[in-house]
Coordinates of C-alpha atoms in Angstrom, one line a residue:
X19 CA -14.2 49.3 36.5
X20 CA -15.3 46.7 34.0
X21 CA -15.2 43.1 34.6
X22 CA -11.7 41.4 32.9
X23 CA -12.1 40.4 29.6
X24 CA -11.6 36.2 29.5
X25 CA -9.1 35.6 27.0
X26 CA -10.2 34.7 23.3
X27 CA -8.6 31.6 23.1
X28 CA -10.2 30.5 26.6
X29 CA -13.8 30.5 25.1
X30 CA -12.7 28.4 22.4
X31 CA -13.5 24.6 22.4
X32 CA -11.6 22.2 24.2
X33 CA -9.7 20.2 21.3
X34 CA -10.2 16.7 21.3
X35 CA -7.9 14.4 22.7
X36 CA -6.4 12.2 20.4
X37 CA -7.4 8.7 21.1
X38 CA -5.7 6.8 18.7
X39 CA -2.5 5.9 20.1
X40 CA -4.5 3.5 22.2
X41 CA -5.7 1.8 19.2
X42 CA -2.0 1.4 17.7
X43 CA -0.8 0.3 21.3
X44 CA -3.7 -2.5 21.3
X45 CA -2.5 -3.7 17.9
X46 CA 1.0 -4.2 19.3
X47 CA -0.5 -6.3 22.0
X48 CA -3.1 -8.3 20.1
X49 CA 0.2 -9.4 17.9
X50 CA 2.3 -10.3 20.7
X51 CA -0.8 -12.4 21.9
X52 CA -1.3 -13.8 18.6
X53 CA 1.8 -15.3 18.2
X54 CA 1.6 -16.8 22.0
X55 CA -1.8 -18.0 21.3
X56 CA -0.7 -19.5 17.9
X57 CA 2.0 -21.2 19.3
X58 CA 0.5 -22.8 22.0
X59 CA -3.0 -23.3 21.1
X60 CA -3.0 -24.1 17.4
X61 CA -6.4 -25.1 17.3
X62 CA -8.0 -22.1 18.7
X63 CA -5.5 -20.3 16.6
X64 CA -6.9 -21.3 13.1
X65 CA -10.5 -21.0 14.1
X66 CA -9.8 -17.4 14.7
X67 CA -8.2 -16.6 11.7
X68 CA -11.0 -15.4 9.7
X69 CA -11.2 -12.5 12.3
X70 CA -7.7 -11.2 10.3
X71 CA -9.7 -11.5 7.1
X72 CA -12.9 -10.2 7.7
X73 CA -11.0 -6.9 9.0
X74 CA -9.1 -7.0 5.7
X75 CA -12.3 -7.2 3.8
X76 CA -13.6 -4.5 5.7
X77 CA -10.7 -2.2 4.8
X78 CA -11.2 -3.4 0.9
X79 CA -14.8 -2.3 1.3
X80 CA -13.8 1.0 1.6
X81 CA -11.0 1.2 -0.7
X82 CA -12.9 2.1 -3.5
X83 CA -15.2 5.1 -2.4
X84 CA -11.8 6.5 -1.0
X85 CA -10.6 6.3 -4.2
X86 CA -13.4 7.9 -6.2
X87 CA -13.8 10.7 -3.9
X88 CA -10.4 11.6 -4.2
X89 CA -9.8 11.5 -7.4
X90 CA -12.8 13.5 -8.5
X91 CA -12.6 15.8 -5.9
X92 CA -8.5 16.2 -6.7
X93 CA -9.5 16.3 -10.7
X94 CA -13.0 17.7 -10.7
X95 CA -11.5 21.3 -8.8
X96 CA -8.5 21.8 -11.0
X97 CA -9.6 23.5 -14.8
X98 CA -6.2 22.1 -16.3
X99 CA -6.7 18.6 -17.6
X100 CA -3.0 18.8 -19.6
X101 CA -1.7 19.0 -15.2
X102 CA -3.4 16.0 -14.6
X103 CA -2.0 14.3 -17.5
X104 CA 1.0 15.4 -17.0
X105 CA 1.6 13.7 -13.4
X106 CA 0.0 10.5 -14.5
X107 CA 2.4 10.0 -17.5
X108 CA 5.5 10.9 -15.3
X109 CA 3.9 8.8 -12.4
X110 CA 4.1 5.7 -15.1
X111 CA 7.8 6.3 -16.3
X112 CA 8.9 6.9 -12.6
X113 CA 6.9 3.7 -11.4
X114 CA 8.4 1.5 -14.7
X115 CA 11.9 2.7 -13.6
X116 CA 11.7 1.3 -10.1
X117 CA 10.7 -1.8 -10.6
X118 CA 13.4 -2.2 -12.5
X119 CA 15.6 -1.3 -10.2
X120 CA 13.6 -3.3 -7.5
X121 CA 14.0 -6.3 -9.5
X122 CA 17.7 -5.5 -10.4
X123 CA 18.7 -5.6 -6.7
X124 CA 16.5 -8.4 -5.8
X125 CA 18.2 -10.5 -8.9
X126 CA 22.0 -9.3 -7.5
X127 CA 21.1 -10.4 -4.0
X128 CA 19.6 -13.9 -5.0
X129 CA 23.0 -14.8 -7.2
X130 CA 25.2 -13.8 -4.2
X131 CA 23.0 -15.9 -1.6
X132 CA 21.7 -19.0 -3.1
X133 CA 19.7 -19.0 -0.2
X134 CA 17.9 -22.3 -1.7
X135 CA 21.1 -24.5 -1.7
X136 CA 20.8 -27.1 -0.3
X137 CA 17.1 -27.7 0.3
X138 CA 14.9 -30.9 -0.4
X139 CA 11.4 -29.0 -1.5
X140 CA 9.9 -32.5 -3.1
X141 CA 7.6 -33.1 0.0
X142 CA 5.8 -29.7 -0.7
X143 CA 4.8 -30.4 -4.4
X144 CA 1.5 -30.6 -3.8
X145 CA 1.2 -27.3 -2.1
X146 CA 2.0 -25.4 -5.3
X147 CA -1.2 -26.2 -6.8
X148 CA -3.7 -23.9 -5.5
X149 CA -1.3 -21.4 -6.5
X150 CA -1.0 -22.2 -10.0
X151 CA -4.8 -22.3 -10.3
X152 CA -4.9 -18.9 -8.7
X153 CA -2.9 -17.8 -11.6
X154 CA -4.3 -19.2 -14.2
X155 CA -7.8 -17.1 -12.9
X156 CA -5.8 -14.0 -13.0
X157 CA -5.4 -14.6 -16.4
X158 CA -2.8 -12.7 -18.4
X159 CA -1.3 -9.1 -19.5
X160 CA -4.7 -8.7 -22.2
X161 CA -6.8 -9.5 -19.1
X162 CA -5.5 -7.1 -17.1
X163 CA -6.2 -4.2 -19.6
X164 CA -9.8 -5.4 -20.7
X165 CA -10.7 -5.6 -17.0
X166 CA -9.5 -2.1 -16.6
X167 CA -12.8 -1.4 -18.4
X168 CA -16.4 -2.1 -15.7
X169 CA -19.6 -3.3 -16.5
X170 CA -21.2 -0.4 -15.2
X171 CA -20.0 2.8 -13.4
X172 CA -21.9 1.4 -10.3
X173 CA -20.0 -1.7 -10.5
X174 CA -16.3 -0.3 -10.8
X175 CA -17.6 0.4 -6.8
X176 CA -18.4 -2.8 -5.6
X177 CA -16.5 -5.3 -7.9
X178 CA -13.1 -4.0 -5.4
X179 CA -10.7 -3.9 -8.0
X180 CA -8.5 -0.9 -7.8
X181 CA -8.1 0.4 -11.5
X182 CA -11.7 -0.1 -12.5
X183 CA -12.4 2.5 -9.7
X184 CA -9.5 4.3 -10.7
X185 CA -10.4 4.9 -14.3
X186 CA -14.4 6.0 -13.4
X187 CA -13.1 8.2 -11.0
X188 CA -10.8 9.7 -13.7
X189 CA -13.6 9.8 -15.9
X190 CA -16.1 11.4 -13.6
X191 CA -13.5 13.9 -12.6
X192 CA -12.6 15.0 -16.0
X193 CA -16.2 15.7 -16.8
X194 CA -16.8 17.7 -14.1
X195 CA -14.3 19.3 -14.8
X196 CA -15.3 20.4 -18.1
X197 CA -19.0 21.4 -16.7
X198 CA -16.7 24.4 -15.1
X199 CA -19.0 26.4 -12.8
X200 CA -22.0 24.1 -13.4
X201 CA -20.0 21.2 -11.6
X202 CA -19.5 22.6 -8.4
X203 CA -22.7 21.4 -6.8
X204 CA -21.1 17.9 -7.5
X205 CA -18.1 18.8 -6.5
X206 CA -19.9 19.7 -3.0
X207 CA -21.7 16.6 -3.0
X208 CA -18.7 14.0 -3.4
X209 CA -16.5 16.2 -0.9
X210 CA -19.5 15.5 1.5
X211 CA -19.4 11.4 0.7
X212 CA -15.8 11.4 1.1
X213 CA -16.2 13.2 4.9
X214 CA -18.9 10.3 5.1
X215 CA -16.4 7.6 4.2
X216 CA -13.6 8.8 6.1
X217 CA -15.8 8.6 9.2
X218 CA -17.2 4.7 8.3
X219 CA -13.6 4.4 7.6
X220 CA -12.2 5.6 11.2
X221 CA -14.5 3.7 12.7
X222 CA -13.6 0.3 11.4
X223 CA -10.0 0.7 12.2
X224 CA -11.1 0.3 15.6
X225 CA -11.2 -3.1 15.0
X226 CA -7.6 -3.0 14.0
X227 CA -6.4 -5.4 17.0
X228 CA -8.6 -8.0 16.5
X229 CA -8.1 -8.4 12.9
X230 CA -4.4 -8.5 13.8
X231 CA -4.6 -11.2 16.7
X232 CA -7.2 -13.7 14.5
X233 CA -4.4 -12.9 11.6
X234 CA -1.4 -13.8 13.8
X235 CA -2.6 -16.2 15.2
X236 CA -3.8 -18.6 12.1
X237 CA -0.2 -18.1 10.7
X238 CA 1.4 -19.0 13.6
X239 CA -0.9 -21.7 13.7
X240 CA -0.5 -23.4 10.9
X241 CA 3.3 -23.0 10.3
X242 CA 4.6 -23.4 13.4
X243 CA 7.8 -21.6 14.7
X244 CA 9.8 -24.5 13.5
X245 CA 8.6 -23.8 9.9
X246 CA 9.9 -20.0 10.2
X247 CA 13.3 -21.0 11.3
X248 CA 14.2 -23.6 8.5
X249 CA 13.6 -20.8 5.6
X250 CA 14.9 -17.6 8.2
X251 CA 18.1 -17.0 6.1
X252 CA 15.3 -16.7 2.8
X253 CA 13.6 -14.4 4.9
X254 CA 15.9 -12.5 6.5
X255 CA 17.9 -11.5 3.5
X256 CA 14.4 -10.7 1.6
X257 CA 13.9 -8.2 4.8
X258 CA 17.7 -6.8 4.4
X259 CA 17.0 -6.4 1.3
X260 CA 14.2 -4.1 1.2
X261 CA 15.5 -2.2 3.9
X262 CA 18.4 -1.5 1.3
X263 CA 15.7 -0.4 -1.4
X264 CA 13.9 1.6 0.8
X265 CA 16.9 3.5 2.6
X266 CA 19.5 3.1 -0.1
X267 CA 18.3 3.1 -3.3
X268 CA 14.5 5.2 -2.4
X269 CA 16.4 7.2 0.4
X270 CA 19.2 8.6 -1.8
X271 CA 16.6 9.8 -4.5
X272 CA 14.4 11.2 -2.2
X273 CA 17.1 13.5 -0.8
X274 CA 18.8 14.3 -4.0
X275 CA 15.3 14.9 -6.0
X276 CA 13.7 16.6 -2.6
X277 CA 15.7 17.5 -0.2
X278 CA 13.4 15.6 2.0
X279 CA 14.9 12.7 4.5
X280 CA 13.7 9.4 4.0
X281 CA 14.2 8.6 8.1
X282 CA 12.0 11.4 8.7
X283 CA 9.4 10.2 6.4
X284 CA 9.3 6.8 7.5
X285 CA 8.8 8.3 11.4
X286 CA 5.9 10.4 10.2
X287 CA 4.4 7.6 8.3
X288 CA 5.1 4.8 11.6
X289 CA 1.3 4.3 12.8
X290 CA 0.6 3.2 9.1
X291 CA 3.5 0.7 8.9
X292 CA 2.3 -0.3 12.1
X293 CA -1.2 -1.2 10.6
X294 CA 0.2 -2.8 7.5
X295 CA 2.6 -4.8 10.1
X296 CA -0.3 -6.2 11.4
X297 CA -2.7 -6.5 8.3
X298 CA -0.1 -7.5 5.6
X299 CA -1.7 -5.4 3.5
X300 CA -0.6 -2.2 2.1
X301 CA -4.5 -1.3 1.2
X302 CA -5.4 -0.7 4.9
X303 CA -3.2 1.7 5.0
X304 CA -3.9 3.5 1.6
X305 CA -6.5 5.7 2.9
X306 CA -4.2 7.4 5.8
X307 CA -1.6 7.8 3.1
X308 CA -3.8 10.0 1.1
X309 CA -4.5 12.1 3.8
X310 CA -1.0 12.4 5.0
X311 CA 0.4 12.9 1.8
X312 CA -2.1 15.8 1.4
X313 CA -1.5 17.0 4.8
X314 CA 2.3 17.0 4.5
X315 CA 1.9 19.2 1.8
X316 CA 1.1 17.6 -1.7
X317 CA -1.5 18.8 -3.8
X318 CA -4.9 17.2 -3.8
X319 CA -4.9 16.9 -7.5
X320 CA -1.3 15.1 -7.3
X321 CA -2.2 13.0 -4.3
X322 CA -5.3 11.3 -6.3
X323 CA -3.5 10.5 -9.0
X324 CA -0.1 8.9 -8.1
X325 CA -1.4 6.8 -4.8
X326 CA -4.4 4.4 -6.5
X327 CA -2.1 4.5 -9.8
X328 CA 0.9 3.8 -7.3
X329 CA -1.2 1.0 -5.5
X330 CA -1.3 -1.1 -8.7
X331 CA 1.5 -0.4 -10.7
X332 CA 4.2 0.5 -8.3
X333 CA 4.9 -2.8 -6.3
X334 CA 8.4 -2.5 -5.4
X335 CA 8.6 -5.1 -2.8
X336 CA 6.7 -7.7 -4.8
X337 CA 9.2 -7.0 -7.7
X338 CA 11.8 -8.1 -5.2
X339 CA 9.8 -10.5 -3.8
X340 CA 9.2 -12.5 -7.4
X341 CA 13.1 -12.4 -7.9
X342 CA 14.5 -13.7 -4.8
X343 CA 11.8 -16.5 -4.3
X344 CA 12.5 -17.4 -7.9
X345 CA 16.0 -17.8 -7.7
X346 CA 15.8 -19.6 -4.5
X347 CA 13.5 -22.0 -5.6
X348 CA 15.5 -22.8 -8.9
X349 CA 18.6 -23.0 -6.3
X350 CA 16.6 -25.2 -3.9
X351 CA 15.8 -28.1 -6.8
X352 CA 19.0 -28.2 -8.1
X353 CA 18.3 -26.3 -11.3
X354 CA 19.9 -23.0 -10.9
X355 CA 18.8 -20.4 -13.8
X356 CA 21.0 -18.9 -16.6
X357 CA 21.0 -15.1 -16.9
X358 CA 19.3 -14.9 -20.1
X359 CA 16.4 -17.5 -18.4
X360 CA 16.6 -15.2 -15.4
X361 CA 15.7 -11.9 -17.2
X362 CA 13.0 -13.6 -19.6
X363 CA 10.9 -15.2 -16.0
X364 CA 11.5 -12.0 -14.5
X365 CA 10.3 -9.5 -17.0
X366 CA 8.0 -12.0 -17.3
X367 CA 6.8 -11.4 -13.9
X368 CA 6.9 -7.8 -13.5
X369 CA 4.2 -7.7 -16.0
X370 CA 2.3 -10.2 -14.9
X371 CA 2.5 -9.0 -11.4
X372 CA 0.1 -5.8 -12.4
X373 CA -2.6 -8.9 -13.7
X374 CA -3.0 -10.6 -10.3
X375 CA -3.1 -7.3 -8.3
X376 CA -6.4 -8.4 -7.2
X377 CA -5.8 -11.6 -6.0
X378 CA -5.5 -13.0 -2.8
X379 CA -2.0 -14.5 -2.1
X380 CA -1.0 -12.2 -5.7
X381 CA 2.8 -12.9 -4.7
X382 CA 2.6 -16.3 -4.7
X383 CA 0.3 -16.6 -7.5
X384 CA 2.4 -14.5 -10.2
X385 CA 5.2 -16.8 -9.0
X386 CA 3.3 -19.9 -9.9
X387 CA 2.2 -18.7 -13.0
X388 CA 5.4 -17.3 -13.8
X389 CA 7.3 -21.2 -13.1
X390 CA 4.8 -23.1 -15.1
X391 CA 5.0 -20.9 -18.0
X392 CA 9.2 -20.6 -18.3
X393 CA 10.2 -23.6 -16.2
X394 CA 7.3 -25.8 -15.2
X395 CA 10.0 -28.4 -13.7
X396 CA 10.6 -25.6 -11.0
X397 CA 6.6 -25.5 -10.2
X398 CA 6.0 -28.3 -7.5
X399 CA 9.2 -25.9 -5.5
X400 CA 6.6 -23.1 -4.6
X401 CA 4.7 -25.3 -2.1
X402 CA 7.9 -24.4 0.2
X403 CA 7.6 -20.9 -0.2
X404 CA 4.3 -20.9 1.2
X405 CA 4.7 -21.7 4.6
X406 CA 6.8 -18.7 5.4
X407 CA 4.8 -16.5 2.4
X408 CA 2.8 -14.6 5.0
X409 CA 5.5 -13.5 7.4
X410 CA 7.2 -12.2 4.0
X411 CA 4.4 -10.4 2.8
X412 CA 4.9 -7.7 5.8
X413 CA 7.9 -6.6 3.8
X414 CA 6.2 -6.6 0.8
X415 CA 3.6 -4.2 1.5
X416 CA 5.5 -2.2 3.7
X417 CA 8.7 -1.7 0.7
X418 CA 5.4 -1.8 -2.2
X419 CA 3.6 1.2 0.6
X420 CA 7.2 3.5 1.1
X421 CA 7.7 3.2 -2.5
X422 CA 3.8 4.7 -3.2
X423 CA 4.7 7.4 -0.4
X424 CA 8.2 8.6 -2.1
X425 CA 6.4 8.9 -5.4
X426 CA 4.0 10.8 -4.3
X427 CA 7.2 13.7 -2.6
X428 CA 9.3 13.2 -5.8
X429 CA 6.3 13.6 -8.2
X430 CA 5.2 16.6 -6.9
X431 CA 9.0 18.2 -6.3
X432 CA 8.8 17.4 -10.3
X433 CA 5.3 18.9 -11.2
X434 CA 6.0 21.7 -8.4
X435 CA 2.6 21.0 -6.9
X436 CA 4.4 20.5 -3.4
X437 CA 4.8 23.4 -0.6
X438 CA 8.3 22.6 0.5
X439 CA 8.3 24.8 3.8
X440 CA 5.1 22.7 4.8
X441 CA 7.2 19.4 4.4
X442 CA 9.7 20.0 6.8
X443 CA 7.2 22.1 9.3
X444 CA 5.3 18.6 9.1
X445 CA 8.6 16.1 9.2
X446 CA 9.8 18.1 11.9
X447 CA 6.8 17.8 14.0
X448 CA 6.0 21.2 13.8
X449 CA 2.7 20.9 12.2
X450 CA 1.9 17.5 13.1
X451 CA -1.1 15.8 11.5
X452 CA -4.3 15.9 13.3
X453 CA -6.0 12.5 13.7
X454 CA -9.7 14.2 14.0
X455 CA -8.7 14.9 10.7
X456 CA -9.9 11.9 9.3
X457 CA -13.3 12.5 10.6
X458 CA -14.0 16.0 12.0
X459 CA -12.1 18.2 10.4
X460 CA -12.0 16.6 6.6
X461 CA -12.6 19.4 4.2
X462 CA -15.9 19.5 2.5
X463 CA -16.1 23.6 2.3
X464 CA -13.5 23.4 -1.4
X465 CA -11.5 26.4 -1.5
X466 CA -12.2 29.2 -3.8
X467 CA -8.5 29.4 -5.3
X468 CA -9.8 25.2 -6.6
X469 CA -11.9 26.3 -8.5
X470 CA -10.7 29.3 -10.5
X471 CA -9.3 28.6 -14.0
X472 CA -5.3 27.4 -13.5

């Protein structure tokens, strides 16, 4: 008798073991040990602080390439440029409409609070300026578009400002596009840089906890614990309040538009607010949101266009952000705003908000520059908001990050470029997304049903 046949799936490789959740569980650490260290050895706490921005500047680095491969490859393998336009122009109306509504909320919550009554902000005049400067650099809504435009298409990858990659991209993908068959070499190519970045990519968010401790640390550092409590009912009911956008007024769309539960999204999506938790930033997390977004079942082609666009134009939390800490600081010097001067400084804002995208401390910024242009009497009150800026700037990314991940479900439940039986295999951990994917298993093979006319 002939020897027992082993099993197929025995002779298979072993699958690796995912070794991320021990990176995730260090980041939870080195912020508990951040704050501790912060708090109780302030010195050593603002000499490692650079660690939270070099790790930030990392992330940047790569925020770019990621953007360009995706977008080409997501453009570049679909033969219906009208489809592309099509989800970019309802991507803009949708994003336009939300911050709207972000700022609408933000505005009804400030005028029932006051949270700035009865606050003395004159000692922290002087803090305001670097902000106003900051501002002034960002320069205004003309600015913004001209800038849109690079110096070169080498340059719209290394400059690290989000739409200039975003529109070569768009135009490198469009042109391949029309190249049809010819184009597929390129194609090939970019879908082997982007397995190249992804892997650069993985390997610097091993360095995750460190950035977060260094991070933690300075801000703990330099503010205190004391600093935190005087301004906690500001930042507590900023907090509430996107946790109302997100699961009321975001939540409530989602399920009506999608069917899709906002809980479960937010559970599938926890290791990335866990790294924006401990980044502040929304861009370290951009790069897993692509990939998830594709992996939960949204088209490439959708995916690349409504994330980056998202990234700039879709900042929910800073919409709510720029409304609360405006009315607060008006309350706060004794020169509470009219309605009409509260929708003209706010409008004001929103737009101004897209200019300063790029800056560092952008919140605070746009807030500065928005004061000294309507009410420069209300300028020296932003030096208060500072202090406490960093610990709100967690809710910012994480509201301005679900916002970019709803968008991207309820865009493609509009354009139909969503599989809807993948999205709840994947919310309900039936098919649940394969770290290695980010490395290993990255497509770079493209699909033959890509690359046929649509």
């Amino acid at each position: 008798m002939s020897e027992t046949t082993v099993p197929s799936e025995t002779a298979r490789p072993p699958r690796r073991r995912d070794r991320t959740h021990w990176l995730y569980s260090a980041v939870i650490v080195a912020v508990l040990a951040g704050i501790v260290v912060g708090w109780l050895a302030p010195g050593f706490g603002k000499s490692v602080g650079e660690l939270g921005t070099l790790f930030v500047n990392l992330i940047k680095m790569m925020i770019a390439p990621v953007i360009f491969c995706t977008i080409v490859l997501g453009i570049g393998s679909v033969r219906a440029a009208a489809k592309v336009g099509r989800v970019g122009g309802m991507a803009i109306a949708y994003f336009l409409i939300m911050s709207t509504a972000a700022l609408a909320i933000g505005l009804v919550v400030g005028n029932v609070l006051h949270p700035g009554s009865g606050l003395d902000l004159a000692a922290h005049a002087k803090d305001a300026a670097k902000y106003v400067k900051d501002a002034h650099n960002a320069g205004g809504t003309w600015d913004f578009i001209k800038d849109i435009v690079p110096t070169t298409l080498v340059s719209s990858l290394t400059s690290g400002k989000v739409l200039q990659a975003l529109f070569v991209a768009l135009l490198v993908g469009f042109g391949i596009q029309a190249m049809g068959s010819a184009g597929e070499p390129l194609l090939r190519g970019v879908a082997s840089m982007q397995k190249l970045v992804f892997r650069i990519l993985t390997m610097i968010l091993w360095l995750a906890p460190i950035g977060a401790f260094g991070a933690i640390a300075n801000v703990v550092a330099r503010t205190g614990l004391d600093a935190v409590k005087q301004l906690a009912v500001l930042m507590i009911a900023f907090y509430l309040t996107c946790a109302v956008f997100v699961f009321g007024v975001l939540g409530v769309l989602l399920r009506a538009a999608a069917g899709v539960s906002i809980f479960k999204l937010v559970r599938y999506l926890a290791r990335e607010y866990l790294l924006i938790v401990a980044t502040s930033s929304s861009e370290s997390a951009l790069p897993r949101l692509i990939a998830k977004m594709e992996h939960l079942g949204v088209e490439r082609t959708t995916v690349g266009v409504v994330v980056p666009t998202g990234y700039s134009f879709n900042l929910d939390g800073t919409a709510i952000y720029l409304t609360m800490a405006t009315l607060f600081i008006a309350d706060a010097m004794g020169k509470p705003l009219n309605w009409t001067e509260q929708l003209g400084l706010l409008l004001f804002m929103i737009v101004a908000s897209k200019g300063a995208a790029g800056v560092t401390g952008a919140g605070l910024a746009t807030l500065a520059g928005g004061l000294q242009s309507h009410r420069p009497e209300l300028l020296d009150g932003v030096g208060v908001i500072v202090g406490i800026d960093r610990f709100m700037s967690e809710a910012r990314a994480v509201t301005n990050f679900s916002g970019n991940a709803v968008a991207t479900v309820l865009i493609g439940t509009w354009t139909k470029t969503i599989d809807a039986a993948r999205v709840r295999e994947v919310l309900d951990k039936k098919l649940p997304f394969d770290e290695a994917t980010m490395v290993d298993d990255h497509p770079v093979e493209l699909e033959k049903k890509d690359l046929v006319p649509a």
